[in-house]
Every structure is written in C-alpha cells, then in structure tokens.
Amino acid sequence: MRHLLSVDDLGAEGIEEVCRLADHFTEVSQRPIPKVPALRGKTVAMMFCEDSTRTRLSFEMAARRLSADVMGFSVSSSSVNKGESIRDTVDTLSAMGPDAIVVRHRSAGVPQQTAAWTDASVINAGDGWHEHPTQALLDCYTIRQRLGTAAGRRILIVGDVKHSRVARSCVTAFTALGAKVTLAAPPTLLPPAVETWPVDVSFSLDAVLGDCDVVYGLRMQSERQAEALVPSLREYTAQWGLTAARADHLPPGALVMHPGPVNRGVEIASEVLDGPNATLVEQVRHGVAVRMAVLYLLLGADSGQIPPGETP
Ligand code: NCD
C-alpha cells in the first residue's frame, strides 16, 4: 500500500493489520523511552489546510516516536495565505523530498489529487465531508480494546452525519469488520442517498438507545452547515443529545464515543463525557499508536527494523 486515502484502501484485513501493529506500538509508547528507530531518515510533511488539534499533534507524535523527521505546515502561517494554489503548495513541499505528506483540507478529494502530484505517500487526515480514515481506524482499535471485537457489535452513530467525514469512514470501517451500524439523526442531518449506505436509520434516538453496544456522538458541524438544519442547539439537545437521563437507558457497559472536538452539553452531557464508559481520552491515546502503525505500514514495513508482532 502506498497511500491511505480511504478506509476502502485497507478493507477488513488491512484494518486488522493496523490494529495488530498498533498493539505493538502501544507497548512501545509505554516504555520509558517511547521511541523506535523504524523510520529514521524518513521525513513526514504535514499539510494541514484546516484547523486541527488532535489529528495533527497525533501524527507528529507518531512520526517522532518512529524517529522520522517532521516538517510542519499550517495554512495560517504559509504562502497559501498569499494566494498560492494547492498544486503549487504540493510541488513546493514535494521538492523538499518528504517520504509522506499528511493532508487535511476542507475540500473533498484534495488528498487524492495530492497523491497524483507527488512521489510521496499521501495520508488523508480529513478531506471535507468525505473521509477521515485514521479516525475510523483509531475508533476500531478503541472498540477492539474495550469490547474484544467489533464483529456483531451494534453501533449507533448519532447526529450530524451529513457533514461528517468521520461518520463516512466509520460506517465503512465498522461494517467491514462485521458490526451492525444504525444512524440516528433528524432527516435534515442525514446525507443524500443514505438508503444506499449499509446501515439502518432511526429518526428517534430514544427508540434505539436501549439496543446498542456503542453510541458514537458526532459534533454539530456548524462551520460546514450552510443553512439552519435544526431549530436551535437547545432543541437539538432535547431530542438528540445524550443527556444523563438518556444515558441511563443505555445497556450496561455500552461505550460512549466521540471523535472530538466535543461541544460539551450539546451532543453529550458533561457528566456522561466524564463517566467510566466514555472513551474520548482513550481514543486520543490510541490515535498515536494507530498512526504509528499507518506510517510504519506505508514507509517502513520493508525496512526490516521492527518485524510486525515482534518486540524489537
Ligand atoms: C473531526 C474532524 O476534524 O474531522 N475531528 C477529528 O479529527 N478528531 C471531527 C469534527 O470536526 O467534528
């Protein structure tokens, strides 16, 4: 595999392979010196043209723990602000010879386009409403750590599915692993042609809450909404928020997941976020090991430095 543009590039086997490698890199991350030489001499360039906290920091941390060099790039301090095109930006980064470029952009398709313009491996770190494959991978890994397997699990994805690249990648990944996915959202927040997705749909959260192993909340993505799709955030929370009262109806042990950043009290109540079944902090922690696995697969798997499954 040269690029990671979509969860489809991996399939179920690839997802399992990433999870197996992530087990190994989790162990590495727990060492007093959490670093291995697997990608020494390689350079990973970050091309983040949209805001990010956890994804960007997590990729940087992952690259450094593999001993790669990191080349930072953020739009607010770059020549993109002077009107430079994406093509010229990619050519400029590529001219410096990075081995991988991690791309986030507000438009769907930019990572694919970047892959056509560069010799580097390209990793999609979120493109518009389209995909966010490493988020889905770290979510699969979190479910595997907590529940053993995603196969046969009932996963409820709640909220702004329409604008969510996370939901698109997660539906693909979860169903590839054999989970049963239900989307719960008002019709205005569902994507067009949702009937072609391999999911069930519910227009009532209360109707499906008692019957799931995982409830996965999505952020209300107001910055991607061109019109008012819900009457008000207060009304949204009343119908679709995972309030403490609703959380009481979840089956015991059901996980509460969210990709972050979370609007506390809007999609999930604070006390639920801070409860024992919420996995938000674990998701972030696993993100580093999972991204180490992805970088290793793309850039280092043939280096022979860390045979998968063996402790170096
Ligand atoms: C998400 C994103 O940017 O796609 N966050 C993330 O990467 N963890 C989700 C969001 O913006 O709501």
CSV table of C-alpha atoms in Angstrom, one decimal, residues 29 47 130-131 158 175 252:
chain,number,residue,atom,x,y,z
A,29,SER,CA,4.5,4.0,23.8
A,47,MET,CA,-0.1,19.8,5.1
A,130,HIS,CA,-15.6,12.9,2.5
A,131,GLU,CA,-13.3,10.7,4.7
A,158,VAL,CA,-25.9,9.9,16.4
A,175,THR,CA,-19.3,-2.6,8.6
A,252,PRO,CA,-24.8,-1.6,31.0
